[in-house]
Every structure is written in C-alpha cells, then in structure tokens.
DNA sequence: GAACTGTTTGAGACTGAGTCTCAATGTACG
DNA sequence: CGTACATTGAGACTCAGTCTCAAACAGTTC
C-alpha cells in the first residue's frame, strides 16, 4: 500500500494524468511478483474488460520509465516484468524446468561488476545477472522443459 | 578454419545432412562476432540469394542445439547470436549508446555463481551476466541511445 | 457550466522476429 | 533405377508489441 501511494505520486510528479486505467494497471502489477505483459493485460481486463491492450502496455512503459518496473528476459518464454520499486536490488535464479524464480543478493558480485567496468573505463548503468538451473525437485523428475511462462501467482491483493 | 572443420563434423555426427545451405550459414556465422538473426539472413543471401530465410533460421537453430552458437539478449535491440564454439567462456559489457560490446572474463564471478546455486540446492546449467554502461567516448558525447543493432563488422573471411 | 485545449483512451491495423506448412527437390541406398 | 526419407524455398502465419486516429476526458478560462 505504501508503494502504491508512492508510485501514484511519482506519476503525478511526472506531469501526466493519474487516470483510472493507469491506477488499475499499477494495482494489478503490484499484486504479482514476476509477470509477462500479456498476463498483465489479461489480469487487468479481468477486472475491467473495457481497458485496451495498448493502454496496459502504455502504462507498463510509463512505470518502466519511472523506474518502478523492470524487464527481465529469462530466455525461457516471454520477458517478465517485476515491480522493483521499494525492493532491495537482487538478481535471479530460475529453474528451467518448472519455471520457479528465486531472488538472491550477492554483494560480492556487485563489487566485482564495478571493478570490471573500471578496467574498460566504462560508466556502469545497469546489469543483468541470471542463473539457470534445475531446482532440487526437478533434478529428480527429468523432463524436457516447456517454453511456457509459469502460472501466475497472485501474491498480494492491493486494495 | 579449425572451427569450421570441427563444426562440420559435429553436424555430420548429429546424423543430419551437411548441405550446402548449412555450410554457407556456418561460414557466414563464423565471419562475425555478434550478429542478429536477420543480419545473418541478409549476409547469407548476399552470397546466395536463393537461400530461404527459414533455412537460415533452421541452420542457426541447429548450430544452437549443437552448442556452437549462443543467443544473447542485450536488451537494446534484437537478440544477438555468437559462435562460442572454441572460445573461452566470457561475459559481456555493452555500451548502451554506441552498441560496442566488450567480452570479459572474471573467474571470481563464476566461482560465486557456483556458491550461490549451492545455497538453494540448484544444479547450475547456464547463466547470463551482462553489464550495460557508457564507453569512454560516449560518456563525453551524451545522446539518447538508438535501439538499433550496431553495424555488422566482418571480422574474418572463412574460405 | 460552456467553450477551449491538450492528454489519454479504445479499437484495431500494423510491424518485426521468428515459426510453420507443404509441395518440390535432393540424397541415400538397395 | 525406384523407393524412402531429409531438406528446402516460398510464403502464410503467429505472437508480442507498437502505431494511428477519432472519440472521450480532464483541466483551465471565462
Ligand atoms: Zn545484481
Ligand atoms: Zn525479482
Ligand atoms: Zn560467465
Ligand atoms: Zn561474446
């Protein structure tokens, strides 16, 4: 709820209108951990079917510009989005079979990244760091993995 | 040339035919460092316009299955492919403005990755680690970056 | 609250990257 | 050669995402 209020303010501060559609997209995005754009479209339209697909994409792009949402390309299936606003920085570990995603933090890696870019005189802007593997359960039951995104888990209901 | 011979053998060993189209795609792929699928299509068709787009994609997929080619999603522009066969493992640093890609190695990061997955009982299969930033030159000339892939550099002519 | 103005929207056409279909061609092998 | 299967070229198709544009909306000025 705190994040919700905060992001609404961010939207206003950016000078664009805080419309019902943008609020709805924000609320539904906050209700998930990792989601694809199309999952979000469906989810939003389940609440209000009159919202256009393009509006969801536009709102998502706005949230991305505001630094509220990040885009992750886990290689297996469509890109995922995540509301990272207010969350500590983390990287991801994904099971290529069942699609489970684990968020982890490793400050030692982050320090090495800074050191690496210094070698080349670069100014570091962002990074992606994703580990792919088999979770303990899938290590036993070996099957060819599906390219489908894992089912959406609703993790939180925001008002 | 060594790689060329080796991969040809890989293709034969896989039990599929080593056709002229597959050889051509392989030769053109080996001539580049990082390239998009559509760049490769164009490049192949410049040599032999009768080769179908689908054939290039099919050959690329085959090379990928054989572990010869890797797919990189640098976030800026279309995914890139790279012939990694015979190259030491490396990760990438990209300038988000001019598109320059630097390959780097950092064994300390790789060690930490192994350590991280152990925490969660995962079996590590692969990873992506990409750093994005501004190269020294672009740090001076600040412009909004284009989403286009950087121009193709022919780095080597394979027979 | 009517008129004016710029913003946002819904609907659906469009795009680009990649895949699929299928008839035609190529290759292997008896 | 003839049969059997692999591969191909051409183009239709898919899917995620973007664009267009007229209509609806939200402020702002009177
Ligand atoms: Zn990180
Ligand atoms: Zn996350
Ligand atoms: Zn690495
Ligand atoms: Zn590389």
Coordinates of C-alpha atoms (C1' of nucleotides) and ligand atoms in Angstrom, one line a residue:
Chain A
X1 CA 0.0 0.0 0.0
X2 CA 2.9 2.2 0.8
X3 CA 4.4 1.5 -2.6
X4 CA 1.0 2.2 -4.2
X5 CA 0.7 5.6 -2.7
X6 CA 4.3 6.4 -3.5
X7 CA 4.1 5.4 -7.2
X8 CA 0.9 7.3 -7.6
X9 CA 2.8 10.4 -6.5
X10 CA 5.6 9.6 -8.9
X11 CA 3.1 9.5 -11.8
X12 CA 1.6 12.8 -10.8
X13 CA 5.1 14.4 -10.4
X14 CA 6.0 13.3 -13.8
X15 CA 3.2 15.6 -15.0
X16 CA 1.0 13.1 -16.6
X17 CA -2.5 12.4 -15.5
X18 CA -3.3 9.8 -12.9
X19 CA -6.1 8.1 -14.8
X20 CA -8.3 5.2 -13.7
X21 CA -6.6 2.9 -16.2
X22 CA -3.1 3.8 -15.0
X23 CA -4.1 3.2 -11.4
X24 CA -5.6 -0.1 -12.3
X25 CA -2.6 -1.3 -14.1
X26 CA -0.4 -0.2 -11.2
X27 CA -2.6 -2.1 -8.7
X28 CA -2.6 -5.3 -10.7
X29 CA 1.2 -5.1 -11.3
X30 CA 1.8 -4.7 -7.6
X31 CA -0.2 -7.8 -7.0
X32 CA 2.3 -10.0 -8.7
X33 CA 5.9 -10.9 -8.3
X34 CA 7.0 -11.7 -11.9
X35 CA 4.6 -11.4 -14.8
X36 CA 4.6 -11.2 -18.5
X37 CA 3.0 -8.2 -20.3
X38 CA 0.2 -10.4 -21.7
X39 CA -0.5 -11.9 -18.3
X40 CA -0.9 -8.4 -17.0
X41 CA -3.2 -7.4 -19.9
X42 CA -5.4 -10.4 -19.1
X43 CA -5.4 -9.7 -15.4
X44 CA -6.3 -6.0 -15.8
X45 CA -9.1 -6.9 -18.3
X46 CA -10.5 -9.5 -15.8
X47 CA -11.2 -6.5 -13.5
X48 CA -12.2 -4.1 -16.3
X49 CA -12.6 -5.6 -19.7
X50 CA -13.0 -2.2 -21.3
X51 CA -9.3 -1.4 -20.8
X52 CA -7.5 -1.6 -24.1
X53 CA -4.4 -3.8 -24.5
X54 CA -2.5 -0.8 -25.8
X55 CA -3.3 1.1 -22.6
X56 CA -1.8 -1.6 -20.4
X57 CA 1.3 -1.6 -22.5
X58 CA 1.5 2.2 -22.3
X59 CA 1.0 2.2 -18.6
X60 CA 3.6 -0.5 -18.2
X61 CA 6.0 1.6 -20.3
X62 CA 5.3 4.5 -18.1
X63 CA 6.1 2.5 -15.0
X64 CA 9.2 1.4 -16.6
X65 CA 10.3 4.9 -17.3
X66 CA 9.6 5.9 -13.8
X67 CA 12.0 3.1 -12.7
X68 CA 9.2 1.3 -10.9
X69 CA 9.1 -1.7 -13.1
X70 CA 12.0 -3.8 -14.5
X71 CA 12.0 -6.0 -17.5
X72 CA 13.7 -9.4 -17.2
X73 CA 14.4 -11.6 -20.1
X74 CA 14.6 -15.1 -18.8
X75 CA 15.3 -16.7 -22.1
X76 CA 12.7 -19.4 -21.4
X77 CA 9.4 -17.9 -22.6
X78 CA 8.3 -14.3 -22.9
X79 CA 10.0 -11.5 -21.0
X80 CA 9.0 -10.9 -17.4
X81 CA 8.2 -7.7 -15.6
X82 CA 8.7 -7.0 -12.0
X83 CA 7.8 -4.1 -9.7
X84 CA 11.2 -3.5 -8.2
X85 CA 10.3 -0.1 -6.6
X86 CA 11.0 -0.3 -2.9
X87 CA 12.7 -3.7 -3.1
X88 CA 16.3 -4.2 -2.5
X89 CA 18.4 -4.9 -5.6
X90 CA 18.6 -8.6 -6.3
X91 CA 19.4 -11.0 -9.1
X92 CA 17.6 -14.1 -10.2
X93 CA 17.9 -17.8 -10.3
X94 CA 15.5 -19.7 -12.4
X95 CA 14.6 -23.4 -12.8
X96 CA 14.4 -24.1 -16.5
X97 CA 12.0 -26.9 -16.0
X98 CA 9.3 -25.7 -13.7
X99 CA 9.9 -22.0 -14.0
X100 CA 10.5 -21.3 -10.3
X101 CA 12.3 -18.0 -9.8
X102 CA 14.4 -17.3 -6.8
X103 CA 15.7 -13.8 -6.0
X104 CA 19.1 -13.6 -4.4
X105 CA 21.5 -11.0 -3.3
X106 CA 25.3 -11.2 -3.6
X107 CA 27.1 -8.0 -2.8
X108 CA 30.4 -9.6 -3.7
X109 CA 29.3 -10.0 -7.3
X110 CA 28.1 -6.4 -7.4
X111 CA 31.5 -5.3 -6.2
X112 CA 33.2 -7.3 -8.9
X113 CA 31.0 -5.7 -11.5
X114 CA 32.2 -2.2 -10.5
X115 CA 35.7 -3.4 -10.7
X116 CA 35.2 -4.9 -14.2
X117 CA 33.8 -1.8 -15.8
X118 CA 36.6 0.2 -14.3
X119 CA 39.0 -1.9 -16.3
X120 CA 37.5 -0.6 -19.5
X121 CA 36.7 2.9 -18.5
X122 CA 33.0 2.4 -18.7
X123 CA 30.4 4.0 -16.6
X124 CA 28.1 1.3 -15.3
X125 CA 24.4 1.9 -15.8
X126 CA 22.8 -1.4 -15.1
X127 CA 23.3 -5.1 -15.4
X128 CA 21.5 -8.4 -15.7
X129 CA 22.7 -11.5 -13.9
X130 CA 20.6 -14.6 -14.2
X131 CA 21.4 -18.1 -13.3
X132 CA 19.6 -21.0 -14.9
X133 CA 19.4 -24.5 -13.4
X134 CA 17.3 -27.3 -12.0
X135 CA 15.6 -26.9 -8.7
X136 CA 16.0 -29.8 -6.2
X137 CA 12.6 -31.2 -7.2
X138 CA 13.2 -31.1 -10.9
X139 CA 16.6 -32.7 -10.6
X140 CA 14.8 -35.9 -9.7
X141 CA 12.0 -35.8 -12.3
X142 CA 13.9 -35.0 -15.5
X143 CA 11.6 -33.9 -18.4
X144 CA 12.1 -31.6 -21.4
X145 CA 11.2 -28.2 -20.2
X146 CA 8.3 -26.3 -21.6
X147 CA 8.8 -22.8 -23.1
X148 CA 5.6 -21.6 -21.4
X149 CA 5.7 -19.0 -18.7
X150 CA 4.9 -20.5 -15.3
X151 CA 1.4 -19.9 -14.0
X152 CA 0.7 -16.5 -12.4
X153 CA 0.7 -16.5 -8.7
X154 CA -1.3 -13.7 -7.1
X155 CA 0.8 -12.8 -4.1
X156 CA -0.9 -9.8 -2.7
X157 CA -4.2 -8.0 -3.1
X158 CA -3.7 -4.3 -3.3
X159 CA -6.9 -2.6 -2.3
Chain B
X1 CA 39.2 -22.8 -40.2
X2 CA 39.8 -25.2 -37.5
X3 CA 36.4 -24.4 -36.0
X4 CA 34.8 -24.7 -39.4
X5 CA 36.1 -28.2 -39.9
X6 CA 35.2 -29.2 -36.4
X7 CA 31.6 -28.0 -36.6
X8 CA 31.1 -29.6 -39.9
X9 CA 32.0 -32.8 -38.2
X10 CA 29.6 -32.1 -35.4
X11 CA 26.8 -31.7 -37.9
X12 CA 27.6 -35.0 -39.6
X13 CA 27.8 -36.7 -36.2
X14 CA 24.4 -35.5 -35.3
X15 CA 23.1 -37.6 -38.2
X16 CA 21.8 -34.8 -40.3
X17 CA 23.0 -33.9 -43.7
X18 CA 25.7 -31.4 -44.3
X19 CA 24.0 -29.5 -47.0
X20 CA 25.4 -26.5 -49.0
X21 CA 22.9 -24.2 -47.2
X22 CA 24.0 -25.3 -43.7
X23 CA 27.6 -24.9 -44.7
X24 CA 27.0 -21.5 -46.0
X25 CA 25.2 -20.4 -42.9
X26 CA 28.0 -21.8 -40.8
X27 CA 30.7 -20.0 -42.8
X28 CA 28.9 -16.7 -42.6
X29 CA 28.2 -17.0 -38.9
X30 CA 31.9 -17.7 -38.3
X31 CA 32.7 -14.5 -40.1
X32 CA 31.1 -12.4 -37.4
X33 CA 31.5 -11.8 -33.7
X34 CA 28.0 -10.8 -32.6
X35 CA 25.1 -10.7 -35.1
X36 CA 21.4 -10.7 -35.2
X37 CA 19.4 -13.5 -37.0
X38 CA 18.2 -11.1 -39.6
X39 CA 21.7 -9.7 -40.2
X40 CA 22.8 -13.3 -40.9
X41 CA 19.9 -13.9 -43.2
X42 CA 20.9 -10.8 -45.2
X43 CA 24.6 -11.8 -45.2
X44 CA 23.9 -15.3 -46.4
X45 CA 21.6 -14.1 -49.1
X46 CA 24.1 -11.7 -50.3
X47 CA 26.3 -14.7 -51.2
X48 CA 23.4 -16.9 -52.4
X49 CA 20.0 -15.1 -52.8
X50 CA 18.3 -18.4 -53.4
X51 CA 18.6 -19.5 -49.7
X52 CA 15.3 -19.1 -47.9
X53 CA 15.0 -17.1 -44.7
X54 CA 13.6 -20.1 -43.0
X55 CA 16.7 -22.2 -43.9
X56 CA 18.9 -19.7 -42.2
X57 CA 16.8 -19.8 -39.1
X58 CA 16.8 -23.6 -39.2
X59 CA 20.5 -23.8 -39.6
X60 CA 21.0 -21.3 -36.8
X61 CA 18.8 -23.4 -34.6
X62 CA 20.8 -26.5 -35.4
X63 CA 24.0 -24.7 -34.6
X64 CA 22.4 -23.6 -31.3
X65 CA 21.4 -27.2 -30.5
X66 CA 24.9 -28.3 -31.2
X67 CA 26.2 -25.8 -28.7
X68 CA 28.1 -23.9 -31.3
X69 CA 26.1 -20.7 -31.2
X70 CA 24.7 -18.8 -28.2
X71 CA 21.9 -16.4 -28.1
X72 CA 22.4 -13.2 -26.2
X73 CA 19.6 -10.8 -25.3
X74 CA 21.2 -7.5 -24.9
X75 CA 18.1 -5.7 -24.1
X76 CA 18.9 -2.9 -26.6
X77 CA 17.7 -4.1 -30.0
X78 CA 17.2 -7.6 -31.3
X79 CA 18.8 -10.6 -29.7
X80 CA 22.4 -11.3 -30.8
X81 CA 24.0 -14.6 -31.7
X82 CA 27.5 -15.5 -31.2
X83 CA 29.6 -18.5 -32.3
X84 CA 31.1 -19.5 -29.0
X85 CA 32.4 -22.9 -30.1
X86 CA 36.1 -23.0 -29.3
X87 CA 36.1 -19.7 -27.5
X88 CA 36.8 -19.5 -23.8
X89 CA 33.7 -18.6 -21.7
X90 CA 33.2 -15.0 -21.2
X91 CA 30.5 -12.5 -20.3
X92 CA 29.6 -9.2 -21.9
X93 CA 29.8 -5.5 -21.3
X94 CA 27.8 -3.3 -23.7
X95 CA 27.7 0.4 -24.4
X96 CA 24.1 1.3 -24.5
X97 CA 24.8 4.3 -26.7
X98 CA 27.0 3.2 -29.5
X99 CA 26.4 -0.6 -29.1
X100 CA 30.1 -1.6 -28.6
X101 CA 30.3 -5.0 -27.0
X102 CA 33.3 -6.0 -24.9
X103 CA 33.9 -9.6 -23.8
X104 CA 35.4 -10.1 -20.5
X105 CA 36.4 -12.9 -18.2
X106 CA 36.1 -12.9 -14.4
X107 CA 36.6 -16.2 -12.7
X108 CA 35.8 -14.8 -9.4
X109 CA 32.2 -14.1 -10.5
X110 CA 31.9 -17.6 -11.9
X111 CA 33.0 -19.1 -8.5
X112 CA 30.4 -17.0 -6.7
X113 CA 27.7 -18.3 -9.1
X114 CA 28.5 -21.8 -8.1
X115 CA 28.4 -20.9 -4.5
X116 CA 25.0 -19.1 -4.9
X117 CA 23.2 -22.0 -6.6
X118 CA 24.5 -24.3 -3.9
X119 CA 22.6 -22.3 -1.3
X120 CA 19.4 -23.2 -3.0
X121 CA 20.2 -26.8 -3.9
X122 CA 20.1 -26.0 -7.6
X123 CA 22.1 -27.6 -10.3
X124 CA 23.6 -24.8 -12.4
X125 CA 23.1 -25.2 -16.1
X126 CA 23.9 -21.8 -17.5
X127 CA 23.9 -18.2 -16.8
X128 CA 23.8 -14.8 -18.3
X129 CA 25.8 -11.9 -17.0
X130 CA 25.7 -8.6 -18.9
X131 CA 26.9 -5.2 -17.8
X132 CA 25.4 -2.1 -19.5
X133 CA 27.1 1.3 -19.5
X134 CA 28.7 4.1 -21.4
X135 CA 32.0 3.6 -23.1
X136 CA 34.6 6.3 -22.5
X137 CA 33.8 8.0 -25.8
X138 CA 30.0 8.1 -25.3
X139 CA 30.5 9.4 -21.8
X140 CA 31.5 12.7 -23.4
X141 CA 29.0 12.9 -26.2
X142 CA 25.7 12.3 -24.4
X143 CA 22.9 11.5 -26.8
X144 CA 19.7 9.4 -26.4
X145 CA 20.7 5.9 -27.5
X146 CA 19.2 4.3 -30.5
X147 CA 17.6 0.9 -30.3
X148 CA 19.2 -0.3 -33.5
X149 CA 21.7 -3.0 -33.5
X150 CA 25.2 -1.7 -34.2
X151 CA 26.5 -2.2 -37.8
X152 CA 27.9 -5.6 -38.6
X153 CA 31.6 -5.9 -38.6
X154 CA 33.0 -8.6 -40.8
X155 CA 35.9 -9.8 -38.8
X156 CA 37.2 -12.8 -40.7
X157 CA 36.6 -14.4 -44.0
X158 CA 36.3 -18.1 -43.7
X159 CA 37.2 -19.7 -47.0
Chain C
dG1 C1' -21.3 25.2 -16.8
dA2 C1' -19.9 26.1 -21.8
dA3 C1' -16.0 26.5 -24.6
dC4 C1' -11.4 25.5 -25.4
dT5 C1' -7.1 22.8 -25.2
dG6 C1' -4.1 19.4 -24.7
dT7 C1' -4.0 14.4 -22.9
dT8 C1' -5.4 9.8 -22.9
dT9 C1' -8.0 6.3 -24.5
dG10 C1' -10.1 2.1 -27.2
dA11 C1' -10.2 -0.4 -31.3
dG12 C1' -8.0 -2.3 -34.5
dA13 C1' -4.4 -2.1 -38.2
dC14 C1' 0.3 -2.8 -38.4
dT15 C1' 5.2 -4.4 -37.6
dG16 C1' 9.2 -7.4 -37.0
dA17 C1' 11.1 -11.5 -35.5
dG18 C1' 10.5 -15.9 -35.8
dT19 C1' 7.8 -20.4 -37.0
dC20 C1' 5.1 -23.5 -39.7
dT21 C1' 3.2 -25.8 -43.8
dC22 C1' 3.6 -28.1 -47.8
dA23 C1' 4.8 -29.2 -52.3
dA24 C1' 9.1 -29.7 -54.8
dT25 C1' 13.8 -31.2 -54.7
dG26 C1' 17.7 -33.7 -53.1
dT27 C1' 20.2 -37.7 -51.2
dA28 C1' 20.9 -42.4 -49.7
dC29 C1' 20.8 -46.8 -50.6
dG30 C1' 19.2 -51.3 -52.2
Chain D
dC1 C1' 16.7 -47.2 -61.5
dG2 C1' 13.0 -46.8 -57.5
dT3 C1' 11.6 -46.1 -53.1
dA4 C1' 12.1 -43.6 -48.6
dC5 C1' 13.2 -40.0 -46.0
dA6 C1' 15.5 -35.4 -45.2
dT7 C1' 15.8 -30.8 -46.6
dT8 C1' 14.5 -27.0 -49.0
dG9 C1' 12.0 -22.4 -50.8
dA10 C1' 8.1 -19.7 -50.7
dG11 C1' 5.1 -17.6 -48.4
dA12 C1' 1.3 -17.8 -44.9
dC13 C1' 1.0 -17.5 -40.2
dT14 C1' 1.9 -16.3 -35.1
dC15 C1' 2.9 -13.6 -31.3
dA16 C1' 4.4 -9.7 -28.7
dG17 C1' 4.5 -5.4 -29.0
dT18 C1' 3.6 -0.6 -31.4
dC19 C1' 1.2 2.8 -34.0
dT20 C1' -2.8 5.5 -35.7
dC21 C1' -6.6 8.2 -35.2
dA22 C1' -11.1 9.5 -33.9
dA23 C1' -13.6 9.8 -29.7
dA24 C1' -13.6 10.7 -24.7
dC25 C1' -11.6 13.0 -20.9
dA26 C1' -9.6 16.4 -17.6
dG27 C1' -8.1 20.5 -16.6
dT28 C1' -8.4 25.7 -17.4
dT29 C1' -10.6 30.1 -18.6
dC30 C1' -14.3 32.6 -18.9
Ligands
LIG1 ZN1 22.8 -7.6 -9.3
LIG2 ZN1 12.8 -10.3 -8.9
LIG3 ZN1 30.1 -16.0 -17.1
LIG4 ZN1 30.8 -12.7 -26.9

